[in-house]
Amino acid sequence: MKKFSLDNLNIEEIIPDIYFIHQIKASAYFTRCDGILIMPRNKRNLNPVIIDLNIEPEYIPKIYNHFKLNQYSRLDYICSHGHMDHISHVSKWEKLDAFIHSPSPHQNNLVSFDAFLEDFGFLKELNKPIAEILGSLNHYVPCKREPNVFRPGDILTFDNLEIQTFPLEGHSLGHVGFFFPIEKLFHISCLGFDLQKPGDDQFGPWYGFEECSLELYKENIDTAEKIFLESAKILTSSHSYVVRKKNSEPFDYMRRKIMQNQKKIMNAIQDYNEKEKNGDLIDYLLSLDLIYPKQKMKDPLLSIFRFWESWIIKNHLNSKINS
């Protein structure tokens, strides 16, 4: 299969007429994710279908023009969930007349930044001007029309193209993976496989909101591994390289990263108890920079990353993953 570059994009044909697209460099923290373009093919889909290609706005016309998407009567865009790195530029696809599809319950994040802040609890702990920086930093622009909503677990069909959605809700309520049963392709979206090449070590699974669940996250990883090993031939993710060989390493990596965080937090709590520290436990743990290098940050990013890290820590404290 062919690979080529287009400006700041790497494009790989992973299956005939199905392309995996990666933006190489980003202008801010959460402005983009990798996605898939399914071009029309005889006896499959008559029009292009896009999954989660939230690349920065200047690159969207380059994809649109390179693949001559204007020649088709319809363009469908499917969002995997409502986090910033998956929604910030979807409005640009909407301006190109794409029909936008989103899983519930966070579909309103595509049309309202206030919905995004409300859904994920920012305003319970942060002042709104600080929380709003996340939108401006990542150039969020809301869609003008409400998306077509589907439920996690629904089967989506586009002509003869069938896409099975799988709930992967440990990361976020409504977060889904996409399995193509005919093509044997499984896209696990933002589950936490985030390596650009084998042997890398990155952040891993992310669970920095109150709605996240580590127990559910581990179940999701097990489910995704089973689907890949038993039913798929190619594995893709929102932030990783393409996996073409059946193996458990992507899933072992995600489990390992969760347990590394668990160990760091538990060791820090033991140290807190042994030294009979005074004050709030969460504040103490946050001061250690166990998850993020916050000592290098200043507000407003410092407050935002403290908010995320506090929920990562709380999700570990509230979990029973060691039992």
PDB file of C-alpha atoms in Angstrom, residues 68-278:
ATOM      1  CA  LYS A  68     -11.319  15.695  -5.138  1.00  0.00           C
ATOM      2  CA  LEU A  69     -14.078  15.298  -2.568  1.00  0.00           C
ATOM      3  CA  ASN A  70     -16.120  18.032  -4.269  1.00  0.00           C
ATOM      4  CA  GLN A  71     -17.045  15.648  -7.083  1.00  0.00           C
ATOM      5  CA  TYR A  72     -19.268  13.550  -4.838  1.00  0.00           C
ATOM      6  CA  SER A  73     -22.891  14.192  -3.993  1.00  0.00           C
ATOM      7  CA  ARG A  74     -22.434  13.539  -0.269  1.00  0.00           C
ATOM      8  CA  LEU A  75     -19.718  13.565   2.396  1.00  0.00           C
ATOM      9  CA  ASP A  76     -20.187  11.959   5.831  1.00  0.00           C
ATOM     10  CA  TYR A  77     -18.012  12.728   8.859  1.00  0.00           C
ATOM     11  CA  ILE A  78     -18.175  10.574  12.020  1.00  0.00           C
ATOM     12  CA  CYS A  79     -16.871  11.865  15.359  1.00  0.00           C
ATOM     13  CA  SER A  80     -15.760   9.336  17.987  1.00  0.00           C
ATOM     14  CA  HIS A  81     -16.445  11.445  21.115  1.00  0.00           C
ATOM     15  CA  GLY A  82     -16.639  14.946  22.533  1.00  0.00           C
ATOM     16  CA  HIS A  83     -13.083  15.740  23.705  1.00  0.00           C
ATOM     17  CA  MET A  84     -11.339  18.852  22.390  1.00  0.00           C
ATOM     18  CA  ASP A  85      -8.794  17.052  20.187  1.00  0.00           C
ATOM     19  CA  HIS A  86     -11.720  15.405  18.367  1.00  0.00           C
ATOM     20  CA  ILE A  87     -14.169  18.298  17.991  1.00  0.00           C
ATOM     21  CA  SER A  88     -12.257  21.572  17.628  1.00  0.00           C
ATOM     22  CA  HIS A  89     -12.221  21.743  13.796  1.00  0.00           C
ATOM     23  CA  VAL A  90     -15.177  19.588  12.760  1.00  0.00           C
ATOM     24  CA  SER A  91     -17.002  22.797  11.812  1.00  0.00           C
ATOM     25  CA  LYS A  92     -14.542  23.168   8.913  1.00  0.00           C
ATOM     26  CA  TRP A  93     -15.792  19.873   7.478  1.00  0.00           C
ATOM     27  CA  GLU A  94     -19.345  21.075   8.012  1.00  0.00           C
ATOM     28  CA  LYS A  95     -18.563  24.184   5.940  1.00  0.00           C
ATOM     29  CA  LEU A  96     -17.552  21.802   3.163  1.00  0.00           C
ATOM     30  CA  ASP A  97     -21.102  20.366   3.380  1.00  0.00           C
ATOM     31  CA  ALA A  98     -20.209  17.231   5.309  1.00  0.00           C
ATOM     32  CA  PHE A  99     -22.977  15.557   7.285  1.00  0.00           C
ATOM     33  CA  ILE A 100     -21.697  15.277  10.855  1.00  0.00           C
ATOM     34  CA  HIS A 101     -22.437  12.202  13.007  1.00  0.00           C
ATOM     35  CA  SER A 102     -21.718  11.949  16.731  1.00  0.00           C
ATOM     36  CA  PRO A 103     -22.358   9.420  19.517  1.00  0.00           C
ATOM     37  CA  SER A 104     -24.449  10.432  22.490  1.00  0.00           C
ATOM     38  CA  PRO A 105     -24.309  11.778  25.150  1.00  0.00           C
ATOM     39  CA  HIS A 106     -21.753  14.515  24.364  1.00  0.00           C
ATOM     40  CA  GLN A 107     -22.960  15.431  20.868  1.00  0.00           C
ATOM     41  CA  ASN A 108     -23.744  19.016  21.915  1.00  0.00           C
ATOM     42  CA  ASN A 109     -20.034  19.689  22.411  1.00  0.00           C
ATOM     43  CA  LEU A 110     -19.790  20.027  18.638  1.00  0.00           C
ATOM     44  CA  VAL A 111     -22.171  22.984  18.621  1.00  0.00           C
ATOM     45  CA  SER A 112     -21.481  24.654  21.975  1.00  0.00           C
ATOM     46  CA  PHE A 113     -18.313  25.266  23.955  1.00  0.00           C
ATOM     47  CA  ASP A 114     -20.460  25.894  27.014  1.00  0.00           C
ATOM     48  CA  ALA A 115     -21.815  22.348  26.609  1.00  0.00           C
ATOM     49  CA  PHE A 116     -18.226  21.076  26.553  1.00  0.00           C
ATOM     50  CA  LEU A 117     -17.398  22.905  29.788  1.00  0.00           C
ATOM     51  CA  GLU A 118     -20.608  21.714  31.428  1.00  0.00           C
ATOM     52  CA  ASP A 119     -20.346  18.085  30.311  1.00  0.00           C
ATOM     53  CA  PHE A 120     -16.870  17.595  31.729  1.00  0.00           C
ATOM     54  CA  GLY A 121     -17.236  19.537  34.975  1.00  0.00           C
ATOM     55  CA  PHE A 122     -14.747  22.342  34.310  1.00  0.00           C
ATOM     56  CA  LEU A 123     -16.891  25.019  35.925  1.00  0.00           C
ATOM     57  CA  LYS A 124     -17.286  23.072  39.156  1.00  0.00           C
ATOM     58  CA  GLU A 125     -13.603  23.674  39.891  1.00  0.00           C
ATOM     59  CA  LEU A 126     -12.344  26.409  37.552  1.00  0.00           C
ATOM     60  CA  ASN A 127     -13.304  29.986  36.832  1.00  0.00           C
ATOM     61  CA  LYS A 128     -14.914  30.258  33.410  1.00  0.00           C
ATOM     62  CA  PRO A 129     -12.275  32.659  31.937  1.00  0.00           C
ATOM     63  CA  ILE A 130      -9.572  30.113  32.768  1.00  0.00           C
ATOM     64  CA  ALA A 131     -11.548  27.162  31.378  1.00  0.00           C
ATOM     65  CA  GLU A 132     -12.374  29.084  28.210  1.00  0.00           C
ATOM     66  CA  ILE A 133      -8.678  29.340  27.350  1.00  0.00           C
ATOM     67  CA  LEU A 134      -8.850  25.683  26.296  1.00  0.00           C
ATOM     68  CA  GLY A 135     -11.216  26.596  23.480  1.00  0.00           C
ATOM     69  CA  SER A 136      -9.289  29.608  22.209  1.00  0.00           C
ATOM     70  CA  LEU A 137      -5.914  27.869  22.502  1.00  0.00           C
ATOM     71  CA  ASN A 138      -7.108  25.020  20.296  1.00  0.00           C
ATOM     72  CA  HIS A 139      -9.052  27.266  17.897  1.00  0.00           C
ATOM     73  CA  TYR A 140     -12.394  25.643  18.659  1.00  0.00           C
ATOM     74  CA  VAL A 141     -15.186  26.750  16.327  1.00  0.00           C
ATOM     75  CA  PRO A 142     -18.680  25.323  16.913  1.00  0.00           C
ATOM     76  CA  CYS A 143     -20.661  23.623  14.200  1.00  0.00           C
ATOM     77  CA  LYS A 144     -23.783  25.481  13.096  1.00  0.00           C
ATOM     78  CA  ARG A 145     -26.039  22.435  12.869  1.00  0.00           C
ATOM     79  CA  GLU A 146     -26.690  19.747  15.439  1.00  0.00           C
ATOM     80  CA  PRO A 147     -25.054  16.460  14.419  1.00  0.00           C
ATOM     81  CA  ASN A 148     -26.847  13.255  13.517  1.00  0.00           C
ATOM     82  CA  VAL A 149     -26.755  11.305  16.773  1.00  0.00           C
ATOM     83  CA  PHE A 150     -26.156   7.585  17.165  1.00  0.00           C
ATOM     84  CA  ARG A 151     -25.872   5.436  20.266  1.00  0.00           C
ATOM     85  CA  PRO A 152     -22.611   3.687  21.164  1.00  0.00           C
ATOM     86  CA  GLY A 153     -23.038   0.149  19.868  1.00  0.00           C
ATOM     87  CA  ASP A 154     -25.097   1.136  16.824  1.00  0.00           C
ATOM     88  CA  ILE A 155     -24.187  -0.172  13.367  1.00  0.00           C
ATOM     89  CA  LEU A 156     -23.686   2.616  10.829  1.00  0.00           C
ATOM     90  CA  THR A 157     -24.255   1.895   7.149  1.00  0.00           C
ATOM     91  CA  PHE A 158     -23.296   3.936   4.114  1.00  0.00           C
ATOM     92  CA  ASP A 159     -24.525   2.136   1.013  1.00  0.00           C
ATOM     93  CA  ASN A 160     -22.800  -1.272   1.413  1.00  0.00           C
ATOM     94  CA  LEU A 161     -20.190  -0.033   3.881  1.00  0.00           C
ATOM     95  CA  GLU A 162     -20.930  -1.315   7.390  1.00  0.00           C
ATOM     96  CA  ILE A 163     -19.270   0.184  10.454  1.00  0.00           C
ATOM     97  CA  GLN A 164     -19.908  -1.351  13.853  1.00  0.00           C
ATOM     98  CA  THR A 165     -19.462   1.041  16.766  1.00  0.00           C
ATOM     99  CA  PHE A 166     -18.192  -0.307  20.082  1.00  0.00           C
ATOM    100  CA  PRO A 167     -18.613   1.549  23.394  1.00  0.00           C
ATOM    101  CA  LEU A 168     -15.218   2.362  24.906  1.00  0.00           C
ATOM    102  CA  GLU A 169     -16.592   4.527  27.683  1.00  0.00           C
ATOM    103  CA  GLY A 170     -13.820   4.295  30.284  1.00  0.00           C
ATOM    104  CA  HIS A 171     -12.171   7.191  28.434  1.00  0.00           C
ATOM    105  CA  SER A 172     -15.379   9.189  28.034  1.00  0.00           C
ATOM    106  CA  LEU A 173     -19.098   8.501  28.054  1.00  0.00           C
ATOM    107  CA  GLY A 174     -20.070   8.071  24.411  1.00  0.00           C
ATOM    108  CA  HIS A 175     -16.515   7.310  23.254  1.00  0.00           C
ATOM    109  CA  VAL A 176     -16.631   4.627  20.565  1.00  0.00           C
ATOM    110  CA  GLY A 177     -14.326   2.489  18.487  1.00  0.00           C
ATOM    111  CA  PHE A 178     -15.135   1.539  14.882  1.00  0.00           C
ATOM    112  CA  PHE A 179     -14.927  -1.964  13.427  1.00  0.00           C
ATOM    113  CA  PHE A 180     -15.233  -2.650   9.687  1.00  0.00           C
ATOM    114  CA  PRO A 181     -16.251  -6.338   9.501  1.00  0.00           C
ATOM    115  CA  ILE A 182     -15.648  -6.780   5.755  1.00  0.00           C
ATOM    116  CA  GLU A 183     -12.401  -4.836   5.660  1.00  0.00           C
ATOM    117  CA  LYS A 184     -11.201  -6.342   8.993  1.00  0.00           C
ATOM    118  CA  LEU A 185     -10.156  -2.904  10.200  1.00  0.00           C
ATOM    119  CA  PHE A 186     -10.516  -1.825  13.842  1.00  0.00           C
ATOM    120  CA  HIS A 187     -10.080   1.829  14.840  1.00  0.00           C
ATOM    121  CA  ILE A 188      -9.903   2.121  18.637  1.00  0.00           C
ATOM    122  CA  SER A 189     -10.068   5.915  18.579  1.00  0.00           C
ATOM    123  CA  CYS A 190      -8.697   7.485  21.796  1.00  0.00           C
ATOM    124  CA  LEU A 191      -8.453   4.373  23.951  1.00  0.00           C
ATOM    125  CA  GLY A 192      -4.832   5.135  24.839  1.00  0.00           C
ATOM    126  CA  PHE A 193      -2.551   3.530  22.251  1.00  0.00           C
ATOM    127  CA  ASP A 194      -0.497   6.644  21.441  1.00  0.00           C
ATOM    128  CA  LEU A 195       2.864   5.450  20.064  1.00  0.00           C
ATOM    129  CA  GLN A 196       4.232   6.897  16.839  1.00  0.00           C
ATOM    130  CA  LYS A 197       6.546   3.901  16.387  1.00  0.00           C
ATOM    131  CA  PRO A 198       7.135   0.562  18.128  1.00  0.00           C
ATOM    132  CA  GLY A 199       9.199   0.890  21.279  1.00  0.00           C
ATOM    133  CA  ASP A 200       8.082   4.447  22.061  1.00  0.00           C
ATOM    134  CA  ASP A 201       6.806   5.403  25.478  1.00  0.00           C
ATOM    135  CA  GLN A 202       4.150   8.113  25.719  1.00  0.00           C
ATOM    136  CA  PHE A 203       1.307   9.121  28.023  1.00  0.00           C
ATOM    137  CA  GLY A 204      -1.016   6.159  27.447  1.00  0.00           C
ATOM    138  CA  PRO A 205      -4.691   5.996  28.493  1.00  0.00           C
ATOM    139  CA  TRP A 206      -6.254   9.265  29.623  1.00  0.00           C
ATOM    140  CA  TYR A 207      -8.971   9.460  32.286  1.00  0.00           C
ATOM    141  CA  GLY A 208      -8.888  12.996  33.646  1.00  0.00           C
ATOM    142  CA  PHE A 209     -12.610  13.691  34.064  1.00  0.00           C
ATOM    143  CA  GLU A 210     -15.057  12.707  36.788  1.00  0.00           C
ATOM    144  CA  GLU A 211     -17.058  10.560  34.361  1.00  0.00           C
ATOM    145  CA  CYS A 212     -14.090   8.263  33.640  1.00  0.00           C
ATOM    146  CA  SER A 213     -13.823   4.785  35.149  1.00  0.00           C
ATOM    147  CA  LEU A 214     -10.660   2.725  35.485  1.00  0.00           C
ATOM    148  CA  GLU A 215     -12.613  -0.508  35.945  1.00  0.00           C
ATOM    149  CA  LEU A 216     -14.507   0.184  32.735  1.00  0.00           C
ATOM    150  CA  TYR A 217     -11.295   1.294  31.038  1.00  0.00           C
ATOM    151  CA  LYS A 218      -9.643  -2.063  31.731  1.00  0.00           C
ATOM    152  CA  GLU A 219     -12.743  -3.880  30.464  1.00  0.00           C
ATOM    153  CA  ASN A 220     -12.622  -1.747  27.299  1.00  0.00           C
ATOM    154  CA  ILE A 221      -8.973  -2.644  26.688  1.00  0.00           C
ATOM    155  CA  ASP A 222      -9.762  -6.352  27.104  1.00  0.00           C
ATOM    156  CA  THR A 223     -12.734  -6.082  24.733  1.00  0.00           C
ATOM    157  CA  ALA A 224     -10.728  -4.194  22.114  1.00  0.00           C
ATOM    158  CA  GLU A 225      -7.908  -6.754  22.311  1.00  0.00           C
ATOM    159  CA  LYS A 226     -10.367  -9.609  21.774  1.00  0.00           C
ATOM    160  CA  ILE A 227     -11.916  -7.909  18.732  1.00  0.00           C
ATOM    161  CA  PHE A 228      -8.513  -7.237  17.191  1.00  0.00           C
ATOM    162  CA  LEU A 229      -7.035 -10.675  17.799  1.00  0.00           C
ATOM    163  CA  GLU A 230     -10.142 -12.623  16.773  1.00  0.00           C
ATOM    164  CA  SER A 231     -11.779 -10.513  14.072  1.00  0.00           C
ATOM    165  CA  ALA A 232      -9.497  -7.805  12.636  1.00  0.00           C
ATOM    166  CA  LYS A 233      -6.316  -7.631  10.599  1.00  0.00           C
ATOM    167  CA  ILE A 234      -5.397  -3.945  10.982  1.00  0.00           C
ATOM    168  CA  LEU A 235      -5.514  -1.771  14.108  1.00  0.00           C
ATOM    169  CA  THR A 236      -5.540   2.023  14.042  1.00  0.00           C
ATOM    170  CA  SER A 237      -5.861   4.649  16.748  1.00  0.00           C
ATOM    171  CA  SER A 238      -6.325   8.397  17.078  1.00  0.00           C
ATOM    172  CA  HIS A 239      -2.681   8.981  18.059  1.00  0.00           C
ATOM    173  CA  SER A 240      -0.575   6.017  16.915  1.00  0.00           C
ATOM    174  CA  TYR A 241       1.066   4.105  14.132  1.00  0.00           C
ATOM    175  CA  VAL A 242      -0.834   1.482  12.112  1.00  0.00           C
ATOM    176  CA  VAL A 243      -0.601  -2.061  13.488  1.00  0.00           C
ATOM    177  CA  ARG A 244      -0.690  -4.747  10.801  1.00  0.00           C
ATOM    178  CA  LYS A 245       0.446  -7.774  12.775  1.00  0.00           C
ATOM    179  CA  LYS A 246      -1.824  -9.470  15.292  1.00  0.00           C
ATOM    180  CA  ASN A 247      -0.274  -9.047  18.724  1.00  0.00           C
ATOM    181  CA  SER A 248      -1.197  -7.894  22.209  1.00  0.00           C
ATOM    182  CA  GLU A 249       1.480  -5.231  22.617  1.00  0.00           C
ATOM    183  CA  PRO A 250      -0.844  -2.210  22.081  1.00  0.00           C
ATOM    184  CA  PHE A 251      -3.150  -3.513  24.790  1.00  0.00           C
ATOM    185  CA  ASP A 252      -0.352  -4.600  27.127  1.00  0.00           C
ATOM    186  CA  TYR A 253       1.113  -1.103  26.729  1.00  0.00           C
ATOM    187  CA  MET A 254      -2.171   0.522  27.781  1.00  0.00           C
ATOM    188  CA  ARG A 255      -2.541  -1.774  30.783  1.00  0.00           C
ATOM    189  CA  ARG A 256       1.069  -1.136  31.760  1.00  0.00           C
ATOM    190  CA  LYS A 257       0.651   2.645  31.669  1.00  0.00           C
ATOM    191  CA  ILE A 258      -2.421   2.488  33.908  1.00  0.00           C
ATOM    192  CA  MET A 259      -0.617   0.316  36.426  1.00  0.00           C
ATOM    193  CA  GLN A 260       2.450   2.575  36.351  1.00  0.00           C
ATOM    194  CA  ASN A 261       0.237   5.487  37.361  1.00  0.00           C
ATOM    195  CA  GLN A 262      -1.392   3.348  40.022  1.00  0.00           C
ATOM    196  CA  LYS A 263       1.993   2.411  41.480  1.00  0.00           C
ATOM    197  CA  LYS A 264       3.250   6.013  41.518  1.00  0.00           C
ATOM    198  CA  ILE A 265       0.136   7.226  43.288  1.00  0.00           C
ATOM    199  CA  MET A 266       0.055   4.400  45.827  1.00  0.00           C
ATOM    200  CA  ASN A 267       3.762   4.855  46.627  1.00  0.00           C
ATOM    201  CA  ALA A 268       3.217   8.582  47.129  1.00  0.00           C
ATOM    202  CA  ILE A 269       0.303   7.913  49.478  1.00  0.00           C
ATOM    203  CA  GLN A 270       2.432   5.510  51.493  1.00  0.00           C
ATOM    204  CA  ASP A 271       5.125   8.180  51.773  1.00  0.00           C
ATOM    205  CA  TYR A 272       2.466  10.719  52.840  1.00  0.00           C
ATOM    206  CA  ASN A 273       1.259   8.398  55.590  1.00  0.00           C
ATOM    207  CA  GLU A 274       4.710   7.397  56.805  1.00  0.00           C
ATOM    208  CA  LYS A 275       5.846  10.997  57.094  1.00  0.00           C
ATOM    209  CA  GLU A 276       2.552  11.972  58.730  1.00  0.00           C
ATOM    210  CA  LYS A 277       2.083  14.863  56.376  1.00  0.00           C
ATOM    211  CA  ASN A 278      -0.483  17.503  57.190  1.00  0.00           C
TER     212      ASN A 278
END
